PDB file of C-alpha atoms in Angstrom:
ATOM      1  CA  UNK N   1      21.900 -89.845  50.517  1.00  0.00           C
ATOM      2  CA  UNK N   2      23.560 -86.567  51.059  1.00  0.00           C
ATOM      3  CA  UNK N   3      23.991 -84.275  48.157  1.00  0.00           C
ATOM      4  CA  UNK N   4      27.450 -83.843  47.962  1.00  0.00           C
ATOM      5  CA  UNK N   5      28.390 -87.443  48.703  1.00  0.00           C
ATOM      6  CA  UNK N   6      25.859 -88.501  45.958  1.00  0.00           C
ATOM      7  CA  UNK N   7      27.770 -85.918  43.836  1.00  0.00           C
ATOM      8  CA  UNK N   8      31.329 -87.506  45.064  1.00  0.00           C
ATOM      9  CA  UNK N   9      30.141 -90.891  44.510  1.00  0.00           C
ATOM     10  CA  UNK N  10      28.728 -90.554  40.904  1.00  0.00           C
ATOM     11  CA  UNK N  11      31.904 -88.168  39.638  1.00  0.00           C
ATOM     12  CA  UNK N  12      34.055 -91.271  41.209  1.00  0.00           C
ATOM     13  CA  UNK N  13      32.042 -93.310  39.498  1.00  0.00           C
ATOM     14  CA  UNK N  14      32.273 -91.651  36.325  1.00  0.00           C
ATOM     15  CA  UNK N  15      36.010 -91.015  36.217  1.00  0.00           C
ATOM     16  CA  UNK N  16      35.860 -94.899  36.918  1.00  0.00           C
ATOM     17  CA  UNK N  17      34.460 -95.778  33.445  1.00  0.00           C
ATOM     18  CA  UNK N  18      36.208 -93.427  31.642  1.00  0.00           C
ATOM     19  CA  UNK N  19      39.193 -94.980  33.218  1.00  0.00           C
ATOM     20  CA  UNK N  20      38.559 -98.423  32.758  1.00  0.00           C
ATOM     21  CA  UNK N  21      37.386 -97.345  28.983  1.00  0.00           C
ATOM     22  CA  UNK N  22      40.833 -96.233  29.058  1.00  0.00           C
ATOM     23  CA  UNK N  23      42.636 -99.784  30.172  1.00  0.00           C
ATOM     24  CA  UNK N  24      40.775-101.856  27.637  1.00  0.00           C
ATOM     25  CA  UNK N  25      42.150 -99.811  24.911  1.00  0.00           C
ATOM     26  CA  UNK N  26      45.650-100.088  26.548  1.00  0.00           C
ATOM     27  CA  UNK N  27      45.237-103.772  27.257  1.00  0.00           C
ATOM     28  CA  UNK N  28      44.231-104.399  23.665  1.00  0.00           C
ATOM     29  CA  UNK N  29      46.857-102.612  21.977  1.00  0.00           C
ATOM     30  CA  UNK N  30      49.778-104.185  24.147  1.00  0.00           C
ATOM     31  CA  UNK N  31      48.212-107.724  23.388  1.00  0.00           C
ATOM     32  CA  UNK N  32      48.090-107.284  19.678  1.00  0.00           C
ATOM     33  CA  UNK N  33      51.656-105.567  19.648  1.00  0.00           C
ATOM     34  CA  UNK N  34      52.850-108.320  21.211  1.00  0.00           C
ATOM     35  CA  UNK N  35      51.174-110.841  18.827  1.00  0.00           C
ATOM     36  CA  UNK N  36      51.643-109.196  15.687  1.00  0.00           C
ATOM     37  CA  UNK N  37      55.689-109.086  16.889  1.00  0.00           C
ATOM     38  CA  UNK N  38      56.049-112.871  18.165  1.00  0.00           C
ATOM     39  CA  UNK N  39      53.871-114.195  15.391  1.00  0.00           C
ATOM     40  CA  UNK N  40      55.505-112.521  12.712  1.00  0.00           C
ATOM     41  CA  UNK N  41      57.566-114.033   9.998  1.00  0.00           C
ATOM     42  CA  UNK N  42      61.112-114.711  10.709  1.00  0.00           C
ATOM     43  CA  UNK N  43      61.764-113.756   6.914  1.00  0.00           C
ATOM     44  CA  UNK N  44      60.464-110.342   7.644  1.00  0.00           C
ATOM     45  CA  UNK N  45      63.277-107.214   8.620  1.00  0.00           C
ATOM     46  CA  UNK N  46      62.562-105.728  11.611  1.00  0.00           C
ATOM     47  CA  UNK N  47      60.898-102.795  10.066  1.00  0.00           C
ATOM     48  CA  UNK N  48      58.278-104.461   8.756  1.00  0.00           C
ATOM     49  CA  UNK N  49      57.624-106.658  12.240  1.00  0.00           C
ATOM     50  CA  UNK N  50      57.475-103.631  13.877  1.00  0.00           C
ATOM     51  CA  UNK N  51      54.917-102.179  10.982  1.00  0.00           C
ATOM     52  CA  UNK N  52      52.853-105.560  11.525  1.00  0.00           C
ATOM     53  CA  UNK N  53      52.971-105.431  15.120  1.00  0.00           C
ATOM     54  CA  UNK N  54      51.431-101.678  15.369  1.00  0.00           C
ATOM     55  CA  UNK N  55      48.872-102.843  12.890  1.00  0.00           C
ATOM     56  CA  UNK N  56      47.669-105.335  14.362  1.00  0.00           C
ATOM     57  CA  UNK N  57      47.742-103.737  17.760  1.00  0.00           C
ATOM     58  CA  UNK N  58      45.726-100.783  16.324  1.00  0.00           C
ATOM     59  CA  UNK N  59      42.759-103.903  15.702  1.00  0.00           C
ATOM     60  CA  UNK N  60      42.927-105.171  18.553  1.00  0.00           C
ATOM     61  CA  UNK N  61      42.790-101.868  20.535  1.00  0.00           C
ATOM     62  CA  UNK N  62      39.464-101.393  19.015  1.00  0.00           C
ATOM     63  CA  UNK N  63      38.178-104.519  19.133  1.00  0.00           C
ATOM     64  CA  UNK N  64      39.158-105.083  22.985  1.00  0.00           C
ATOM     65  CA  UNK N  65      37.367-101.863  23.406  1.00  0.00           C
ATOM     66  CA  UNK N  66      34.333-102.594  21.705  1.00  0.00           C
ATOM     67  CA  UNK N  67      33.576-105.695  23.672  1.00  0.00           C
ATOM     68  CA  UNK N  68      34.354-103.430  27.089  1.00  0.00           C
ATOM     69  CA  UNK N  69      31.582-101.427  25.525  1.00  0.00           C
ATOM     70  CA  UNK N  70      28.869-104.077  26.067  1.00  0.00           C
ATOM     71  CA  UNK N  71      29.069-103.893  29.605  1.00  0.00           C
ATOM     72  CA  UNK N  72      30.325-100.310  30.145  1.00  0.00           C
ATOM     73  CA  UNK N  73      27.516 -98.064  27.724  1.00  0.00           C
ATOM     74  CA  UNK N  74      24.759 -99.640  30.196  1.00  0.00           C
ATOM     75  CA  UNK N  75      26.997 -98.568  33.160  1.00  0.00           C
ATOM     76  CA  UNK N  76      27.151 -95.060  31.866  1.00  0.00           C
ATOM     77  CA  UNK N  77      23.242 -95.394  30.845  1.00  0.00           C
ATOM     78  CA  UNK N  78      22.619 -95.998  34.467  1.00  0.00           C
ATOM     79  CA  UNK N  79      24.694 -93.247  36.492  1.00  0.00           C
ATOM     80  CA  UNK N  80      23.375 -90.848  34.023  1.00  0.00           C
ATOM     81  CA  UNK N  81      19.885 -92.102  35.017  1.00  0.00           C
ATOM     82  CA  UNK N  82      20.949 -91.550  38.483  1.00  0.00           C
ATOM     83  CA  UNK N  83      22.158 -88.200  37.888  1.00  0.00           C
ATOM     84  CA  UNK N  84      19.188 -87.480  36.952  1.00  0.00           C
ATOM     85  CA  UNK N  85      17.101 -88.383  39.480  1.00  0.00           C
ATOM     86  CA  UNK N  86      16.657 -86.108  42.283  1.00  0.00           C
ATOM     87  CA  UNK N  87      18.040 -86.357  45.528  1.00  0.00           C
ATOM     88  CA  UNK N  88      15.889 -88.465  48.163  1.00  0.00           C
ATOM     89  CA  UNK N  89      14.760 -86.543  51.481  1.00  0.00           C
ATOM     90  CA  UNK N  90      15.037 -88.506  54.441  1.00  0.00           C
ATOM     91  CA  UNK N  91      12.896 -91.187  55.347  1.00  0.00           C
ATOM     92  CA  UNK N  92      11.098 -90.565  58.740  1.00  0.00           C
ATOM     93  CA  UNK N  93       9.954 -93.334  60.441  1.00  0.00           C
ATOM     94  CA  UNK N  94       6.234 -93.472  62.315  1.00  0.00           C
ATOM     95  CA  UNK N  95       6.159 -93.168  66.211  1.00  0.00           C
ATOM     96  CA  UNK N  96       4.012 -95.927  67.914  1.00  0.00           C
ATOM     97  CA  UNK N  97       0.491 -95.573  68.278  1.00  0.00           C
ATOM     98  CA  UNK N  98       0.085 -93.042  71.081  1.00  0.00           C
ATOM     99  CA  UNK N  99      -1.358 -94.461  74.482  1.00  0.00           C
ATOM    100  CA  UNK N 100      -2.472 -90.556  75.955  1.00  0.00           C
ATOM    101  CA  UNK N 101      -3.460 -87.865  74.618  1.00  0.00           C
ATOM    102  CA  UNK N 102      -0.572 -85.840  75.269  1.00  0.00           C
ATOM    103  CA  UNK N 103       1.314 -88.184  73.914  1.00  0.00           C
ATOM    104  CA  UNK N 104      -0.705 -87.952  70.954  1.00  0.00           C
ATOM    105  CA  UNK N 105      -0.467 -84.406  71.039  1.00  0.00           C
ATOM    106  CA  UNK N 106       3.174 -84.134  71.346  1.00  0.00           C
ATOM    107  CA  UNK N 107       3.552 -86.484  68.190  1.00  0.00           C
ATOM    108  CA  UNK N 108       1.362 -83.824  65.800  1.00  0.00           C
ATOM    109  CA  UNK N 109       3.389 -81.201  66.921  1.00  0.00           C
ATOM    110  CA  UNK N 110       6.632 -82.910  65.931  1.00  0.00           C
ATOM    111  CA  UNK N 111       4.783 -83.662  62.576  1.00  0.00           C
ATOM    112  CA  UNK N 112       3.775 -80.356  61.859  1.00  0.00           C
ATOM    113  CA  UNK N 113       7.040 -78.984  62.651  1.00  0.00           C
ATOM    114  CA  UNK N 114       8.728 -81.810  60.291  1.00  0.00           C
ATOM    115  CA  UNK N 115       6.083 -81.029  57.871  1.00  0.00           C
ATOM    116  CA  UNK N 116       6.824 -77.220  57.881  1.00  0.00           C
ATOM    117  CA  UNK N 117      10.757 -77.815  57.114  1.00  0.00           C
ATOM    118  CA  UNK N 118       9.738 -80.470  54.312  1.00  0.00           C
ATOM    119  CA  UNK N 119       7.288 -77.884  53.296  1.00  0.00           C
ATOM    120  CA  UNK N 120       9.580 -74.847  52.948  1.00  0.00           C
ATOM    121  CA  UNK N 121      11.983 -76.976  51.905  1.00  0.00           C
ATOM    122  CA  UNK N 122      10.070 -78.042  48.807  1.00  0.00           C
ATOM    123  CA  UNK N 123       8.653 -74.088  47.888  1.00  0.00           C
ATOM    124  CA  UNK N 124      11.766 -72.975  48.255  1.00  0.00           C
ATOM    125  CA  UNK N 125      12.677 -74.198  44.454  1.00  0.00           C
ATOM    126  CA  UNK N 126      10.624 -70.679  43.329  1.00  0.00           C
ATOM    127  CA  UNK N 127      13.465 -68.585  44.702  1.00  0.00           C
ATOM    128  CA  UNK N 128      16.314 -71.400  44.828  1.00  0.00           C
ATOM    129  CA  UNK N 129      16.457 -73.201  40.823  1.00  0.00           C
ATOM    130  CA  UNK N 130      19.832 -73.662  40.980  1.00  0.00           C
ATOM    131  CA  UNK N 131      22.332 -76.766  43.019  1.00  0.00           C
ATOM    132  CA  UNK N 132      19.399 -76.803  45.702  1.00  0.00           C
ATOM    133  CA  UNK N 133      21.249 -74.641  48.293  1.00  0.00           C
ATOM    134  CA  UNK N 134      17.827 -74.212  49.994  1.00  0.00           C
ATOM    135  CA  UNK N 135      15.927 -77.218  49.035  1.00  0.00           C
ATOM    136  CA  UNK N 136      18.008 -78.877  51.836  1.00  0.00           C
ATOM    137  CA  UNK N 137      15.649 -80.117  54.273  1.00  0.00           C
ATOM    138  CA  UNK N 138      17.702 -80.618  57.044  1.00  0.00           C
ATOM    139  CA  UNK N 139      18.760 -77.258  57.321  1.00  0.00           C
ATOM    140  CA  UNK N 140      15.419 -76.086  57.902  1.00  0.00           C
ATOM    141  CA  UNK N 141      13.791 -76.290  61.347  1.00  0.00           C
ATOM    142  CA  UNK N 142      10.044 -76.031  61.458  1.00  0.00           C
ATOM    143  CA  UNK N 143       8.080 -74.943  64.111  1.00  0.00           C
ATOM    144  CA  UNK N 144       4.492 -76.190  65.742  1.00  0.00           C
ATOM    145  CA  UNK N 145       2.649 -72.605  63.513  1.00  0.00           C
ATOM    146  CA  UNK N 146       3.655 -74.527  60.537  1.00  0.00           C
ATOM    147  CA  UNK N 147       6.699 -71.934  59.782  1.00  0.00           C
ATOM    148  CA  UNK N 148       9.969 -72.954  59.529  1.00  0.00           C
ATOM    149  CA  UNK N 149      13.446 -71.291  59.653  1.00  0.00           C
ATOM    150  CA  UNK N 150      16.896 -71.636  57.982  1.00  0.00           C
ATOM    151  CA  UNK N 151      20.141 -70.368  59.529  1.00  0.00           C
ATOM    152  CA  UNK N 152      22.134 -68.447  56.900  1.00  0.00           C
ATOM    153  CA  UNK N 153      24.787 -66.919  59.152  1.00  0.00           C
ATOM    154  CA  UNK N 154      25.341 -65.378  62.896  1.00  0.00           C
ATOM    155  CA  UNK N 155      22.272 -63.208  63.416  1.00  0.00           C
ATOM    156  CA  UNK N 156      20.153 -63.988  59.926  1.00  0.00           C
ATOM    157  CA  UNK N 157      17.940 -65.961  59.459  1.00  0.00           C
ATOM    158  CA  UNK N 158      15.516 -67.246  56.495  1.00  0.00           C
ATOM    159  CA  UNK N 159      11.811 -67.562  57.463  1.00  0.00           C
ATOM    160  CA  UNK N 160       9.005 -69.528  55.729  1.00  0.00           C
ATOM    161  CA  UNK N 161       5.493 -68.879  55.909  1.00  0.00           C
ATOM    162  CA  UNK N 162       2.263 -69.264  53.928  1.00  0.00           C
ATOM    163  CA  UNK N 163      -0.445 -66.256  53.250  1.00  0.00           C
ATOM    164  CA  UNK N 164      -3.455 -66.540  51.257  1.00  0.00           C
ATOM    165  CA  UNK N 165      -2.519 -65.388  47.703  1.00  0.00           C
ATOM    166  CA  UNK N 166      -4.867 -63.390  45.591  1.00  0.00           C
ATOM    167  CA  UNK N 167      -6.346 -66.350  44.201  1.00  0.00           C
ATOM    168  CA  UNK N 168      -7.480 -67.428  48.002  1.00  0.00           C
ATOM    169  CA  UNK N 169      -5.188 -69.939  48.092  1.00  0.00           C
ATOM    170  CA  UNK N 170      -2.239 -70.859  50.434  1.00  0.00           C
ATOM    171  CA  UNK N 171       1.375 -69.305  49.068  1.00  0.00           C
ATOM    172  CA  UNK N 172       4.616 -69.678  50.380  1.00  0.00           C
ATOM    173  CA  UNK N 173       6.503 -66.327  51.575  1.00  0.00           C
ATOM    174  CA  UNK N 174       9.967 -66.194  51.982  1.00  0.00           C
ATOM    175  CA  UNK N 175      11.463 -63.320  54.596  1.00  0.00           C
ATOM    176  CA  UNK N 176      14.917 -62.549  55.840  1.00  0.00           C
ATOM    177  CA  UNK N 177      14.963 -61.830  59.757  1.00  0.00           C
ATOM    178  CA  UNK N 178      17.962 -60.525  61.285  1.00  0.00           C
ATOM    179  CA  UNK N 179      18.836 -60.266  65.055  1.00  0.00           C
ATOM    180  CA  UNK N 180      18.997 -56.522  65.029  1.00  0.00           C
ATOM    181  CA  UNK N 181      15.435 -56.332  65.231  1.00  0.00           C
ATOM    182  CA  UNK N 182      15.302 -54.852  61.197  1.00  0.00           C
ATOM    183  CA  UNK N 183      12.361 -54.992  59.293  1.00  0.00           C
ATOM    184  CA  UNK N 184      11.338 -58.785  57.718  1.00  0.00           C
ATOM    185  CA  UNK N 185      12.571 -58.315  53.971  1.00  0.00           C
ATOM    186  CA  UNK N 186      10.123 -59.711  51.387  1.00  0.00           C
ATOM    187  CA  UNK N 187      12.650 -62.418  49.563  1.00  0.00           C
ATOM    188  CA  UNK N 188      12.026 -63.750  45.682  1.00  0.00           C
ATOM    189  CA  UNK N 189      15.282 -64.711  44.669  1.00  0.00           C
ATOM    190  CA  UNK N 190      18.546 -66.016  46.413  1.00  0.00           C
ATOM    191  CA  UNK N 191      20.752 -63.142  44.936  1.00  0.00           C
ATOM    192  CA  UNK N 192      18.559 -60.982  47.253  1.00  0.00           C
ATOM    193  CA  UNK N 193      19.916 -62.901  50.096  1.00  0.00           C
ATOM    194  CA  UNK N 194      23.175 -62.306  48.688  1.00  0.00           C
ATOM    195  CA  UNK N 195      23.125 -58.756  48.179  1.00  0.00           C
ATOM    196  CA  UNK N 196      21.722 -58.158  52.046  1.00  0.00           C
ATOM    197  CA  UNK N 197      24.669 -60.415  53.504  1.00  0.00           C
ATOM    198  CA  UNK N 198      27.244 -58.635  51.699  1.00  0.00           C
ATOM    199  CA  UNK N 199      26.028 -55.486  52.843  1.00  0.00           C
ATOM    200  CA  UNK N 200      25.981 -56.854  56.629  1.00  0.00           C
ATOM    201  CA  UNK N 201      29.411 -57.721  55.906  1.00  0.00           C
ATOM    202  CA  UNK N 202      30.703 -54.852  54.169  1.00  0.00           C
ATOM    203  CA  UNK N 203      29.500 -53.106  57.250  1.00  0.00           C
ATOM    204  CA  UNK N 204      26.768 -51.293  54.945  1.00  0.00           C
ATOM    205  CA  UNK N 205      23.408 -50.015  56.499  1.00  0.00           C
ATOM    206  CA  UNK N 206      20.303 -52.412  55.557  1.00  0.00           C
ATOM    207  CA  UNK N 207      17.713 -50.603  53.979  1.00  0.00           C
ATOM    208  CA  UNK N 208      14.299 -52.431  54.782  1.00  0.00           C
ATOM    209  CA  UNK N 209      11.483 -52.909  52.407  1.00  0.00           C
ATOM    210  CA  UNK N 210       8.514 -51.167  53.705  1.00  0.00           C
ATOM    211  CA  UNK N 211       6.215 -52.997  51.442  1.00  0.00           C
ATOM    212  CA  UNK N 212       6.025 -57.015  50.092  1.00  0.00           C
ATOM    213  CA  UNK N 213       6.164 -55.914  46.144  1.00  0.00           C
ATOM    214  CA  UNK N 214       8.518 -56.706  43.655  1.00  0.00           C
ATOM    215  CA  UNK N 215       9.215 -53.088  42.861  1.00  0.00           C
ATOM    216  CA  UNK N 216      10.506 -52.333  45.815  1.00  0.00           C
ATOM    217  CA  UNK N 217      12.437 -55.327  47.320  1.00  0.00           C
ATOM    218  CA  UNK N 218      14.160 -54.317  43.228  1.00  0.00           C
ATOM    219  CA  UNK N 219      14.547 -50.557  44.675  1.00  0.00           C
ATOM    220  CA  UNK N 220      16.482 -51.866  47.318  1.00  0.00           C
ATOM    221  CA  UNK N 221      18.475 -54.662  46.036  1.00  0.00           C
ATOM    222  CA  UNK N 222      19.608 -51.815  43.578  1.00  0.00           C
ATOM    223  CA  UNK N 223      20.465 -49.859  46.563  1.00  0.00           C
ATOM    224  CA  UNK N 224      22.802 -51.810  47.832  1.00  0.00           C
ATOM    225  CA  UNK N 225      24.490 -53.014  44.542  1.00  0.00           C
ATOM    226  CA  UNK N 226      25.402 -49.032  43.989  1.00  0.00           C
ATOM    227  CA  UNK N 227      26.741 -49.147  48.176  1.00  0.00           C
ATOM    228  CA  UNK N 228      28.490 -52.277  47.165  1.00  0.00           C
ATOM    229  CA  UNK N 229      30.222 -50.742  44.036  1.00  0.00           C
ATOM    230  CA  UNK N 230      31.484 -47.812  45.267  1.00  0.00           C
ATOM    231  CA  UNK N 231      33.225 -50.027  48.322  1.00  0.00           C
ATOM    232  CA  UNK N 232      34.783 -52.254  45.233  1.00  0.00           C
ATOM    233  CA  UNK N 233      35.591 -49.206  43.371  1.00  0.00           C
TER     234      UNK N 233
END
């Protein structure tokens, strides 16, 4: 299911039980008003049937309410369990058995390149812990060399590969690419991505990082965020 129609669907869902939490109390109060009133003494002034009549309403509120509860606290038990739960990638399903091997060939490749958007999908949590902007599969498009891309706006572009870490083992590396032809910048965290688009659309020079450390991906970042201020300013 989509994100933001799970999203839609469980707040609707939620304002739903609060709601109907809501009626039962209603409910309950207007049917004990109305029986504490009709079944009143005739003896009594009207003061004091009114007096009964909110009493008893008050009782019945709560006790319409509680029994609502034995079938609504499970319903809020489960959407909070589904809340909870992350949101299910699509389900792909298997291409027949291939008769050629081109055919063969042709399905791998399709694979790979579905494996390399799944793939960068998934790695992208490191620089994307937030609402899952980039976690969304279907915005990424993989490619047969087991990269994959994901279109941020006209001209830029977020690329995924993997390198052999210091450790010898496969790591994902995030880059921004831009149509301009500028220098791949190193990417760690999504406010970097933020800080170059502003400056693209602020007009601003990108300054490339001419190395794939922390330090100075910071150094630029920092760069910009002074450029940025003195445009606010």
């Amino acid at each position: 299911m989509n994100r933001a129609v799970r999203r839609a669907t469980l707040t609707v869902a939620d304002a739903a039980t609060e709601g109907l939490d809501m009626v039962t109390v209603v409910i309950g109060g207007a049917i004990g008003a109305w029986a504490g009133y009709t079944y009143s003494p005739d003896t009594w002034s009207g003061d004091w049937r009114l007096a009964f009549a909110g009493g008893v309403a008050v009782v019945a509120a709560v006790a319409v309410n509680s029994l609502a509860e034995l079938f609504l606290t499970p319903l809020r038990r489960l959407l909070t369990k589904v809340a909870a739960q992350p949101t299910t990638t699509r389900r792909r399903t298997a291409p027949d058995a291939p008769v050629t091997l081109s055919e063969g060939l042709a399905q791998v490749a399709t694979a790979t390149e579905n494996d390399a958007a799944s793939r960068a999908a998934s790695y992208a949590w490191a620089i994307d812990q937030g609402d899952g902007f980039l976690r969304t599969e279907d915005r990424w498009r993989g490619y047969e060399d087991a990269t994959a891309s994901f279109f941020l706006a006209p001209g830029v572009w977020l690329h995924y590969r993997t390198e052999k870490n210091e450790y010898g083992r496969n790591a994902a590396r995030y880059t921004l690419l831009t149509g301009d032809g500028d220098q791949p910048v190193p990417i760690t965290h999504l406010e970097q991505i933020r800080h170059r688009l502003a400056a693209r659309a602020a007009g601003l020079p990108a300054v490339p990082a001419t190395g794939d450390t922390e330090d100075t991906v910071a150094d630029t970042i920092a760069e910009l965020d002074n450029h940025l201020k003195a445009l606010e300013a």
